[in-house]
Amino acid sequence: KDRIGHCHCKDASKKVDGSGYHWEPMGKGIIDWVGQFRAFKRDGYRYAVSLETHWRGAGSAEESTRQSWAGMKAELQEAGAL
C-alpha cells in the first residue's frame, strides 16, 4: 500500500472457451473494483485512479467510455470513495 501512486482501472471477463480474457465495461467483469476502492479508502490512498478504455462494445469509443465511466462511478460510490 505504500508503493502505489497511480491505479489504472479496467474490467475483463474470461472467454467462454477458457482461452483468455476479453475487455468489459467497468462493473461488468470479474474484477472486484468495489473491494479495491474500499481498500484504497481504508489505506488512505489519495492518488490518481484512471479509467482505461480498452472496451469498445458500445459501438463507438465515446459511448464505450461513457458506459465504462458510469460503471466506475457507480463502483466508487458503492465503495464510499467518491
CSV table of C-alpha atoms in Angstrom, one decimal:
chain,number,residue,atom,x,y,z
A,1,LYS,CA,0.0,0.0,0.0
A,2,ASP,CA,2.9,2.4,0.5
A,3,ARG,CA,4.2,1.8,-3.1
A,4,ILE,CA,1.1,2.6,-5.2
A,5,GLY,CA,1.0,6.1,-6.7
A,6,HIS,CA,-1.4,5.5,-9.6
A,7,CYS,CA,-4.0,2.9,-10.5
A,8,HIS,CA,-5.3,2.1,-14.0
A,9,CYS,CA,-8.9,0.8,-13.9
A,10,LYS,CA,-10.4,-1.5,-16.5
A,11,ASP,CA,-12.5,-4.7,-16.3
A,12,ALA,CA,-12.5,-8.0,-18.1
A,13,SER,CA,-14.1,-11.4,-18.1
A,14,LYS,CA,-13.0,-14.9,-19.0
A,15,LYS,CA,-13.6,-16.1,-22.6
A,16,VAL,CA,-16.2,-18.9,-22.7
A,17,ASP,CA,-13.6,-21.3,-24.3
A,18,GLY,CA,-11.2,-20.6,-21.4
A,19,SER,CA,-8.5,-19.3,-23.8
A,20,GLY,CA,-8.0,-15.9,-22.0
A,21,TYR,CA,-9.9,-12.8,-21.3
A,22,HIS,CA,-11.8,-10.0,-23.1
A,23,TRP,CA,-12.5,-6.4,-22.0
A,24,GLU,CA,-15.7,-5.4,-20.4
A,25,PRO,CA,-17.2,-2.1,-19.3
A,26,MET,CA,-16.3,-1.2,-15.7
A,27,GLY,CA,-18.6,-3.1,-13.3
A,28,LYS,CA,-19.4,-5.9,-15.8
A,29,GLY,CA,-16.3,-8.0,-15.5
A,30,ILE,CA,-14.8,-10.2,-12.8
A,31,ILE,CA,-12.6,-7.7,-11.0
A,32,ASP,CA,-13.8,-6.6,-7.6
A,33,TRP,CA,-13.3,-2.9,-8.0
A,34,VAL,CA,-15.7,-2.1,-5.2
A,35,GLY,CA,-13.5,-4.1,-2.9
A,36,GLN,CA,-10.4,-2.5,-4.3
A,37,PHE,CA,-11.7,1.1,-3.9
A,38,ARG,CA,-12.8,0.3,-0.4
A,39,ALA,CA,-9.2,-0.9,0.4
A,40,PHE,CA,-7.8,2.2,-1.2
A,41,LYS,CA,-10.0,4.3,1.1
A,42,ARG,CA,-9.2,2.3,4.2
A,43,ASP,CA,-5.5,2.6,3.5
A,44,GLY,CA,-5.7,6.4,2.9
A,45,TYR,CA,-4.8,6.3,-0.8
A,46,ARG,CA,-5.0,9.8,-2.2
A,47,TYR,CA,-3.5,9.4,-5.6
A,48,ALA,CA,-4.8,9.0,-9.2
A,49,VAL,CA,-7.1,6.4,-10.5
A,50,SER,CA,-7.6,6.5,-14.2
A,51,LEU,CA,-10.2,4.8,-16.4
A,52,GLU,CA,-8.6,2.6,-19.1
A,53,THR,CA,-10.9,2.5,-22.1
A,54,HIS,CA,-10.0,-0.8,-23.8
A,55,TRP,CA,-13.6,-2.0,-24.1
A,56,ARG,CA,-15.3,-0.9,-27.3
A,57,GLY,CA,-18.5,-2.8,-27.2
A,58,ALA,CA,-20.9,0.1,-27.2
A,59,GLY,CA,-20.4,0.9,-30.9
A,60,SER,CA,-18.1,3.9,-30.6
A,61,ALA,CA,-15.2,4.9,-28.4
A,62,GLU,CA,-17.1,7.8,-27.0
A,63,GLU,CA,-20.2,5.7,-25.9
A,64,SER,CA,-18.0,2.9,-24.7
A,65,THR,CA,-16.1,5.3,-22.5
A,66,ARG,CA,-19.4,6.8,-21.2
A,67,GLN,CA,-20.6,3.4,-20.2
A,68,SER,CA,-17.3,2.4,-18.5
A,69,TRP,CA,-17.2,5.7,-16.6
A,70,ALA,CA,-20.8,5.2,-15.4
A,71,GLY,CA,-19.8,1.8,-14.1
A,72,MET,CA,-16.7,3.1,-12.5
A,73,LYS,CA,-18.5,6.0,-10.9
A,74,ALA,CA,-21.2,3.6,-9.5
A,75,GLU,CA,-18.5,1.3,-8.0
A,76,LEU,CA,-16.7,4.3,-6.5
A,77,GLN,CA,-19.9,5.5,-4.9
A,78,GLU,CA,-20.8,2.0,-3.6
A,79,ALA,CA,-17.3,1.8,-2.1
A,80,GLY,CA,-17.9,5.2,-0.4
A,81,ALA,CA,-14.8,6.5,-2.2
A,82,LEU,CA,-16.5,9.2,-4.3
